[in-house]
Coordinates of C-alpha atoms and ligand atoms in Angstrom, one line a residue:
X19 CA -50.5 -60.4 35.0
X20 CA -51.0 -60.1 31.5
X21 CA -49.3 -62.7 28.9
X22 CA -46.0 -60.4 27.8
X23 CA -44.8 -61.1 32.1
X24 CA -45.8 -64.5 31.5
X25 CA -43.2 -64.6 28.9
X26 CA -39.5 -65.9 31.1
X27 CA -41.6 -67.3 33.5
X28 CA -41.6 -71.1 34.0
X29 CA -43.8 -73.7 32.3
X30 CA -46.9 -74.0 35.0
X31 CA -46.9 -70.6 35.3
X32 CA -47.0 -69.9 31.2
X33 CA -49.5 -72.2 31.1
X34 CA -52.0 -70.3 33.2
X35 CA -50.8 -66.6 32.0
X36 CA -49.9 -66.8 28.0
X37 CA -52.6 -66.4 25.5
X38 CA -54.8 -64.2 27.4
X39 CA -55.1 -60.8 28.1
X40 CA -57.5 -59.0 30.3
X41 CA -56.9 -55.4 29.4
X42 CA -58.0 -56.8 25.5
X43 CA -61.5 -57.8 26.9
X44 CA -62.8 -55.8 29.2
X45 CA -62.1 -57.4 32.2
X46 CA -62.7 -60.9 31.6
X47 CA -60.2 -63.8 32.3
X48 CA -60.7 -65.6 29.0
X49 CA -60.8 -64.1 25.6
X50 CA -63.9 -64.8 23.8
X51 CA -64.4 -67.7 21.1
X52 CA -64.4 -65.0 17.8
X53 CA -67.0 -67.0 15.6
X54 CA -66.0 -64.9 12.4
X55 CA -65.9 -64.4 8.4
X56 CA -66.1 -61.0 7.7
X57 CA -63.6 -57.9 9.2
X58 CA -64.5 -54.7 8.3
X59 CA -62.1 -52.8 6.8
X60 CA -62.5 -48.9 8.0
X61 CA -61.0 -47.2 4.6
X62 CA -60.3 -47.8 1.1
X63 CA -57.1 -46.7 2.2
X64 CA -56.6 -49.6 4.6
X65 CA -58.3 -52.2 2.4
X66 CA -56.1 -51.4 -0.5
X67 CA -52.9 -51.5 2.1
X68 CA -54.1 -54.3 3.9
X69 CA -53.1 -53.0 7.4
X70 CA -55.5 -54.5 9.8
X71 CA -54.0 -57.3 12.3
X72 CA -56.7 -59.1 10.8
X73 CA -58.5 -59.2 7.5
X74 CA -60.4 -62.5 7.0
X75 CA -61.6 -65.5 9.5
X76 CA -60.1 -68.2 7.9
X77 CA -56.6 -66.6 8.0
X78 CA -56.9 -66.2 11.5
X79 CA -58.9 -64.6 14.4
X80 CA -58.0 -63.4 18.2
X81 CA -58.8 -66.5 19.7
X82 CA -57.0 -68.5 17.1
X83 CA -53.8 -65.8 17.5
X84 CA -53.5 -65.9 21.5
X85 CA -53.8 -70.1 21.4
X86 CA -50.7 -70.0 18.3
X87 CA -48.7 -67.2 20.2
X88 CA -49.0 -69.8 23.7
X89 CA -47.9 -72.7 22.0
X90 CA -44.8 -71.1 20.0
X91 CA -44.3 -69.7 23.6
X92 CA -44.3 -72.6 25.4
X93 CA -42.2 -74.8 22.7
X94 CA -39.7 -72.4 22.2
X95 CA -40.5 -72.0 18.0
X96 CA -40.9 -68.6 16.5
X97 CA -44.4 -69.3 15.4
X98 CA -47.6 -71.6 15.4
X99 CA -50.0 -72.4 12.6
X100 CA -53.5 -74.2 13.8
X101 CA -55.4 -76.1 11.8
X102 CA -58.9 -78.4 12.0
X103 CA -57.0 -81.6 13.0
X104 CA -53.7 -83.2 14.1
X105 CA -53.7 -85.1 10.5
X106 CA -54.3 -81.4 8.4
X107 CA -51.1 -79.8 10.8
X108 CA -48.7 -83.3 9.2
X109 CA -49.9 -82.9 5.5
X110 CA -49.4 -78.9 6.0
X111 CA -45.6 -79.9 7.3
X112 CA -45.1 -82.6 4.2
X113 CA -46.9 -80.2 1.4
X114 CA -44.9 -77.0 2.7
X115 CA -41.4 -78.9 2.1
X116 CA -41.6 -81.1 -1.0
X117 CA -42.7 -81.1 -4.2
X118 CA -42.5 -83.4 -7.3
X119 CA -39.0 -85.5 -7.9
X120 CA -38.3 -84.8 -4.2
X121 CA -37.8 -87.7 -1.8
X122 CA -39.1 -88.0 2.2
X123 CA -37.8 -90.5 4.9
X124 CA -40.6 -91.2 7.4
X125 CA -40.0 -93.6 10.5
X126 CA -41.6 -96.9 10.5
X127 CA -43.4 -96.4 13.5
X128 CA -45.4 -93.1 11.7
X129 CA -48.9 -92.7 13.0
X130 CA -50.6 -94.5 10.4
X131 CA -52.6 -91.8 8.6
X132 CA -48.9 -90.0 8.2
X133 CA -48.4 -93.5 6.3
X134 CA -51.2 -93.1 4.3
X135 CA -50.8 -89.8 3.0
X136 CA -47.2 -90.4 1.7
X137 CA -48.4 -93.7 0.2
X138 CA -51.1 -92.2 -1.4
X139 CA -51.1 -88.2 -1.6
X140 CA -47.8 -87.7 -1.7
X141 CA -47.1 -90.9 -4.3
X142 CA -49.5 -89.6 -7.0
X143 CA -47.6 -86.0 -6.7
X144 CA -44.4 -87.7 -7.6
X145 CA -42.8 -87.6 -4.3
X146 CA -41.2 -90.9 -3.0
X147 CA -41.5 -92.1 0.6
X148 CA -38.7 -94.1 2.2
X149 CA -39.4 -95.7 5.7
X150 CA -36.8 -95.7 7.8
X151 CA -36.3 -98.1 11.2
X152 CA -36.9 -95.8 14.1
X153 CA -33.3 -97.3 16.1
X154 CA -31.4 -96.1 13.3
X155 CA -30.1 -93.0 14.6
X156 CA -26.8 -91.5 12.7
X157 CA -27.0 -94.6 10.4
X158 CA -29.7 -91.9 8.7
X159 CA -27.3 -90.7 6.8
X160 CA -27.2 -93.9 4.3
X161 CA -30.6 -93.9 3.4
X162 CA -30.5 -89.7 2.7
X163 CA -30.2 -89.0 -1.2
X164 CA -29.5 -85.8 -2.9
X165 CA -33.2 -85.3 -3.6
X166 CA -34.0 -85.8 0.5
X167 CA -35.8 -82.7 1.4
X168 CA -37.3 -83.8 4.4
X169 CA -36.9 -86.4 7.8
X170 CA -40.3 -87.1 9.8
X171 CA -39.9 -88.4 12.7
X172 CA -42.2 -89.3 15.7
X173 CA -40.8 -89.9 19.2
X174 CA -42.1 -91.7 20.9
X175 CA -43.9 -93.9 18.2
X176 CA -47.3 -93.9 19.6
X177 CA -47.9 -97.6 19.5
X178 CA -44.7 -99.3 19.4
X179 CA -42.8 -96.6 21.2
X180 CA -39.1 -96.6 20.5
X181 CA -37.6 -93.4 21.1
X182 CA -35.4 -92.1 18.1
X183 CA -32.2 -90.0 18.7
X184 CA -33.1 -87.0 17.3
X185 CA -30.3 -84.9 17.6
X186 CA -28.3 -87.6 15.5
X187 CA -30.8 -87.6 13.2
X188 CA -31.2 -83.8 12.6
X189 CA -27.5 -83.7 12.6
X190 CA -27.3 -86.1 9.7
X191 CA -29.9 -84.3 7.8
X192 CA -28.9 -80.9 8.5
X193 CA -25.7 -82.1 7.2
X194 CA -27.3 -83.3 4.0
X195 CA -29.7 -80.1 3.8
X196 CA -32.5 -82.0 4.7
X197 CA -35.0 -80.7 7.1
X198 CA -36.1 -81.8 10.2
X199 CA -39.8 -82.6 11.3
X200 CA -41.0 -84.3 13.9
X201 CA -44.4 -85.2 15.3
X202 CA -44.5 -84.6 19.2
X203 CA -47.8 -85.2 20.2
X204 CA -46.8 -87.6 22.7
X205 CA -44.6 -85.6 24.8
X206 CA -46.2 -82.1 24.5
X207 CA -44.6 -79.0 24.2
X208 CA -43.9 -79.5 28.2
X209 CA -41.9 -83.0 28.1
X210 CA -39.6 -82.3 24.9
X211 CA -38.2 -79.7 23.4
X212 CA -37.8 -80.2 19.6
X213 CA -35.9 -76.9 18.8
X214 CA -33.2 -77.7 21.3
X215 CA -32.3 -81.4 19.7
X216 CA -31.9 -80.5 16.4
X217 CA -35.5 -79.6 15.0
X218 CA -37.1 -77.1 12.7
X219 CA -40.6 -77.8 12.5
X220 CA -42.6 -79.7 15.3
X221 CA -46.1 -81.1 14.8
X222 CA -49.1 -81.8 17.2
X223 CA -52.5 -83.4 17.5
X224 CA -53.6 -80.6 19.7
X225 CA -56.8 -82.8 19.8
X226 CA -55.0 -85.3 22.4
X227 CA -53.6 -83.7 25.5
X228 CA -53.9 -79.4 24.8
X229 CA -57.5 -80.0 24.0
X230 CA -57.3 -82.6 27.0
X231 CA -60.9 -83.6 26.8
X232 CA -61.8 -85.8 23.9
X233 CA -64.1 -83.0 23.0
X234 CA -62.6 -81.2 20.0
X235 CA -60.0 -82.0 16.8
X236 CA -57.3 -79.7 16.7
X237 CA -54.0 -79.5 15.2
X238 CA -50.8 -77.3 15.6
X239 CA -47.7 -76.6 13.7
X240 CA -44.5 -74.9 15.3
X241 CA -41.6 -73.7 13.3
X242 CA -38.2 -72.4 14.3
X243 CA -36.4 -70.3 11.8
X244 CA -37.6 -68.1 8.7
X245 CA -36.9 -70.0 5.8
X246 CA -39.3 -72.8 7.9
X247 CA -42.1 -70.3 9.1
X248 CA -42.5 -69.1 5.9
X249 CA -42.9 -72.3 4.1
X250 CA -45.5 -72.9 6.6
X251 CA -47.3 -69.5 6.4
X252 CA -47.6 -69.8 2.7
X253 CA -49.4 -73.3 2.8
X254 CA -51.5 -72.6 5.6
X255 CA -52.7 -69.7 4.1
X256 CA -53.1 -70.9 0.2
X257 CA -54.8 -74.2 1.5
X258 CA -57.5 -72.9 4.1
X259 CA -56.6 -75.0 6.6
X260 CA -58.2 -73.0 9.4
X261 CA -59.7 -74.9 12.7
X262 CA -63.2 -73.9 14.6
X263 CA -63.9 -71.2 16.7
X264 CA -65.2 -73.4 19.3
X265 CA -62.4 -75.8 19.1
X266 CA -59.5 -73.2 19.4
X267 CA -61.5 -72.3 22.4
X268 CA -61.1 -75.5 24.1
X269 CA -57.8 -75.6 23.2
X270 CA -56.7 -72.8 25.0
X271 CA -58.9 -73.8 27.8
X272 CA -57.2 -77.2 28.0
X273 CA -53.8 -75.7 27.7
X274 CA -54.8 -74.4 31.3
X275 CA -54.8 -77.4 32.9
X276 CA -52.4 -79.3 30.8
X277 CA -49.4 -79.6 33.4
X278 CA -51.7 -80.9 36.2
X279 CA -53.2 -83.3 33.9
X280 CA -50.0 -84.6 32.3
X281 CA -48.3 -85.3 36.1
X282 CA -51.2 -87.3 37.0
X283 CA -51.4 -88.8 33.6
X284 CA -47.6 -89.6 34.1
X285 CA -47.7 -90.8 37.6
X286 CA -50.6 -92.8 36.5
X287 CA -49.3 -94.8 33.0
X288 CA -45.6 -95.0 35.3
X289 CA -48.2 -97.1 37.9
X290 CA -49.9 -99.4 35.4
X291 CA -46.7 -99.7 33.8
X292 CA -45.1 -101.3 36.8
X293 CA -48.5 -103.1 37.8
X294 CA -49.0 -105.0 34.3
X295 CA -44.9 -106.1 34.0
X296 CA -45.3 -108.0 37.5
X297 CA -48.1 -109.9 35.3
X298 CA -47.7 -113.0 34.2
X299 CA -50.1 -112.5 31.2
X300 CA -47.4 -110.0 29.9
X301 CA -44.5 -110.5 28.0
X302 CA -43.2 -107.1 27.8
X303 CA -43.9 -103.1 28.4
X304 CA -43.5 -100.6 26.0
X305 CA -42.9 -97.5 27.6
X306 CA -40.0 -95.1 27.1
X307 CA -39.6 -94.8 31.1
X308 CA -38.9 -98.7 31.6
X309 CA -35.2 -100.1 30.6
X310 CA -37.0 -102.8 28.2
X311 CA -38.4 -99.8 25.9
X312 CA -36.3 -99.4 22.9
X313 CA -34.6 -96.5 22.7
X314 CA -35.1 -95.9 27.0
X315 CA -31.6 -93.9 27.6
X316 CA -32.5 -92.3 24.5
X317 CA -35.6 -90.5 26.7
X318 CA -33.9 -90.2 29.6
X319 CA -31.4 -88.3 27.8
X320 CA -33.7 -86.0 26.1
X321 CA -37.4 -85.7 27.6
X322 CA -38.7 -84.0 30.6
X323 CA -40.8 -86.6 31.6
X324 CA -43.3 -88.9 30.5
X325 CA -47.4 -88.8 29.6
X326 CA -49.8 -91.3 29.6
X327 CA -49.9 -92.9 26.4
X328 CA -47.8 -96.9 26.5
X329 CA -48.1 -100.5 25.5
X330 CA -48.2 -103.9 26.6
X331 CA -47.1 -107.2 24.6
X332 CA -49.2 -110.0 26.6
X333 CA -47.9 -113.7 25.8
X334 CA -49.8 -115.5 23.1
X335 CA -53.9 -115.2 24.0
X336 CA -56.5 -116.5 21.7
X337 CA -58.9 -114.5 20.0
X338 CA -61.8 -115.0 22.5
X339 CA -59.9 -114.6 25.4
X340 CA -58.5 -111.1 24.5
X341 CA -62.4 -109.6 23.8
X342 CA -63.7 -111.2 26.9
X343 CA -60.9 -108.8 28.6
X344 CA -61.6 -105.7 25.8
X345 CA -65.3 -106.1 25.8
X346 CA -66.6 -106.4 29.4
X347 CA -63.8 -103.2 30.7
X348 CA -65.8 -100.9 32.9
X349 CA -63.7 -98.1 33.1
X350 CA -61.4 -98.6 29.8
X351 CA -62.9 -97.5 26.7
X352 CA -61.9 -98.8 23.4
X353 CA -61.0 -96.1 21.2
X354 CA -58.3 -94.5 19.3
X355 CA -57.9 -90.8 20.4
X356 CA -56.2 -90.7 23.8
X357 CA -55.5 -87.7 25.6
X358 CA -58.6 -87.4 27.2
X359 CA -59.4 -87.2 31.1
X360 CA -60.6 -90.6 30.5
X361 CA -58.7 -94.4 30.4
X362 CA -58.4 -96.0 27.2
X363 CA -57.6 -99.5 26.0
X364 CA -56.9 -100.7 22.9
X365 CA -55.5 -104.5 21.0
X366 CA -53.4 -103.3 18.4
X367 CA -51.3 -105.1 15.6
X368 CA -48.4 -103.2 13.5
X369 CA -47.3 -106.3 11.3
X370 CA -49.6 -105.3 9.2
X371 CA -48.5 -101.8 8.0
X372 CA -44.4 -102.2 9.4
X373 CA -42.3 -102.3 6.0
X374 CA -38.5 -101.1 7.1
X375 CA -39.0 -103.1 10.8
X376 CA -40.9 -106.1 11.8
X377 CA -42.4 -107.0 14.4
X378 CA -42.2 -110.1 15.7
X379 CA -44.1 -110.2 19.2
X380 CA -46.5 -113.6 19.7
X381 CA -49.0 -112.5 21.5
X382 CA -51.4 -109.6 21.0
X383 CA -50.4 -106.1 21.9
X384 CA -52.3 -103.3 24.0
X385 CA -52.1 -99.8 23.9
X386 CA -53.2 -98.3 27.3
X387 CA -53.7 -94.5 28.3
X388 CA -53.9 -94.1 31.7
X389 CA -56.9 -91.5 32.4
X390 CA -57.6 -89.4 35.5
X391 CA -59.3 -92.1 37.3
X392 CA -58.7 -93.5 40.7
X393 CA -55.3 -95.9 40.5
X394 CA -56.7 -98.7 42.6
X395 CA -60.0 -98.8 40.3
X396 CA -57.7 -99.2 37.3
X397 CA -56.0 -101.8 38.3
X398 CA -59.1 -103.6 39.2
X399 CA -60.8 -103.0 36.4
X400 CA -57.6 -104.6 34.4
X401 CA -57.2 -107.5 36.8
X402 CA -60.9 -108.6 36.2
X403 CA -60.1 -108.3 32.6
X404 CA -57.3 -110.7 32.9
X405 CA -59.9 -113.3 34.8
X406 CA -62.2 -113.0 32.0
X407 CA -59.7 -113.5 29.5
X408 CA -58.1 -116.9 31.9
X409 CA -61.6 -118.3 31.9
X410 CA -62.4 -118.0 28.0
X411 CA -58.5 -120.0 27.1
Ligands
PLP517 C1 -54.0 -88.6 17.0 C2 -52.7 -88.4 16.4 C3 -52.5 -87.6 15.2 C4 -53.7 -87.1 14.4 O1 -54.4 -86.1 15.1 P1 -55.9 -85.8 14.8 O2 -56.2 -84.6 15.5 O3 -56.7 -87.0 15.3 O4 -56.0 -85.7 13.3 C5 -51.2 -87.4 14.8 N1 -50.2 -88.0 15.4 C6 -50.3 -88.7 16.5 C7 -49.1 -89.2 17.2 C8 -51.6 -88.9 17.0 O5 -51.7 -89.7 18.1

């Protein structure tokens, strides 16, 4: 089957199918990694017209065109722009839609480097960045000026995970003339659909679960609509915001296995989930699929399912005790870019950053990704953690 059947077909079956065709490379099941600068251009004819499919490396390549064709594909957008990192695909989205004396509204629960760049890029451009409290919903509307151009949003926020309404917030903006974009590497293009609630342009770190094993930085951009993909051609093609050959390799090879992976990563984080709130070290769980998640009807409204990114607020733990648990894990690394076959913990505190919200929990707060490992190894591994944190309080 070649990719244009894939097309109609449903998601597992895409996955496997799009982005590849056989007939294109003699046989073989994946197409090559094109490592390329230079295209040779056959004429003066066709270099003065400009007719090749593709006339420079850095604007794109076959490999980088069957991975963006897959992923418009598979989220339903009319086109995909890659780029070298997650962060490069957000400041792509902000720099294609504003400009000076415009003014942006950015959840509070923004991955943090969003934060920065509209604190610091984005300030010294003349743009001005209001945060906005994930929960608000409708109540957007208030906050949205004539000179609003642009609502980023992030559903789930992927430390504090509230889950926004989204179609109340796009409706609001749309309403306004404000655009819609919304940062949905959590959920993949498999567990939300952005373009159905109310989005034009949806953002991913590609480098988390497409890529799938913490072995390459990648980022994608999906747009719905002209007046949006062309905003987005234009600055991905003025700022030379192309990714590796390699790395758009291992993106598409990930995208192979990324439905497999996600039900296990699901079925995984749904299992820890349930295993750390019948602790009594834990004071709450933050993850969209449990009632005490803010914003939980919100997800089962509006997502397919779940991955397995979610947090934990444990009662109040001193210092020591919580890295005797962190430091001695066996199986739980401590690092920040989850997505990975592997399990991940990591102590995390948003007071610091919050400015529209607060957050008021006591005690420390952990972000978890469940991995690919054995369940019952998991939980032991987390369970001797808690002993090693009883014995140091
Ligand atoms: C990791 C991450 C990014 C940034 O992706 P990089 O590829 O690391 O630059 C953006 N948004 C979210 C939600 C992320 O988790």
């Amino acid at each position: 089957m070649s990719k244009r059947s894939a097309a109609g077909k449903k998601p597992q079956t895409k996955l496997g199918h799009l982005g590849r065709d056989p007939a294109l490379y003699r046989g073989f099941v994946n197409p090559p990694a094109y490592r390329g600068s230079t295209v040779i251009f056959p004429t003066f004819a066709s270099l003065v017209a400009d007719d090749q499919e593709f006339s420079y490396g850095r604007i794109c390549t076959p490999t980088v065109k069957e991975l963006q064709e897959s992923l418009a594909e598979l989220e339903g957008g009319d086109a995909c722009f890659l780029s070298s990192s997650g962060l490069s695909a957000i400041t792509a989205v902000l720099l294609a839609f504003v400009e000076a004396g415009d003014h942006l509204l950015v959840t509070d629960s923004v991955y943090k480097p969003t934060r920065r760049y509209c604190n610091e890029v984005l300030k010294r451009l003349g743009v001005e960045t209001t945060y906005f409290d994930p929960m608000i919903g409708a109540g957007i509307a208030e906050l949205i000026r004539p000179n609003t151009k642009l609502v980023f949003t992030e559903s789930p926020g992927s430390q504090t995970f509230e889950v926004q309404d989204i179609p109340a917030i796009a409706d609001a903006a749309h309403k306004a003339g404000a655009l819609v974009a919304m940062d949905n590497t959590w959920a993949t293009p498999l567990l939300f659909k952005p373009f159905d609630h109310g989005v034009d342009v949806s953002v991913h770190a590609a480098t988390k679960y497409i890529v799938g094993h913490a072995d390459a930085m990648l980022g994608a951009v999906i747009a719905k609509g002209d007046r949006c993909v062309e905003a987005l051609a234009a600055i991905h093609d003025a700022g030379g915001m192309c990714p590796g050959p390699e790395d758009v390799y291992l993106g598409l090879r990930g995208m192979r296995t990324m439905g497999v992976r996600l039900e296990r990563h699901q079925a995984s984080a749904i299992a820890l989930a349930e295993w750390f709130a019948g602790r009594p070290e834990v004071e709450r769980v933050l993850h969209p699929a449990f009632p005490d998640c803010p914003g939980h009807a919100l997800w089962k409204r509006d997502f397919l399912g779940s991955s397995g990114l979610f947090s934990v607020v444990l009662k109040p733990m001193s210092k020591q005790a919580l890295a005797a648990m962190v430091d001695d894990m066996e199986l739980f690394g401590m690092g920040y870019s989850w997505g990975g076959y592997e399990s991940l913990i990591l102590p995390f505190d948003p007071r610091a950053y919050r400015s529209a919200t607060t957050w008021d929990a006591k005690g420390p707060s952990l972000r978890i990704h469940a991995g690919l490992e054995d369940l019952d190894d998991l939980k032991a591994d987390l369970e001797a953690g808690f002993e090693r944190a009883a014995a140091k309080s």
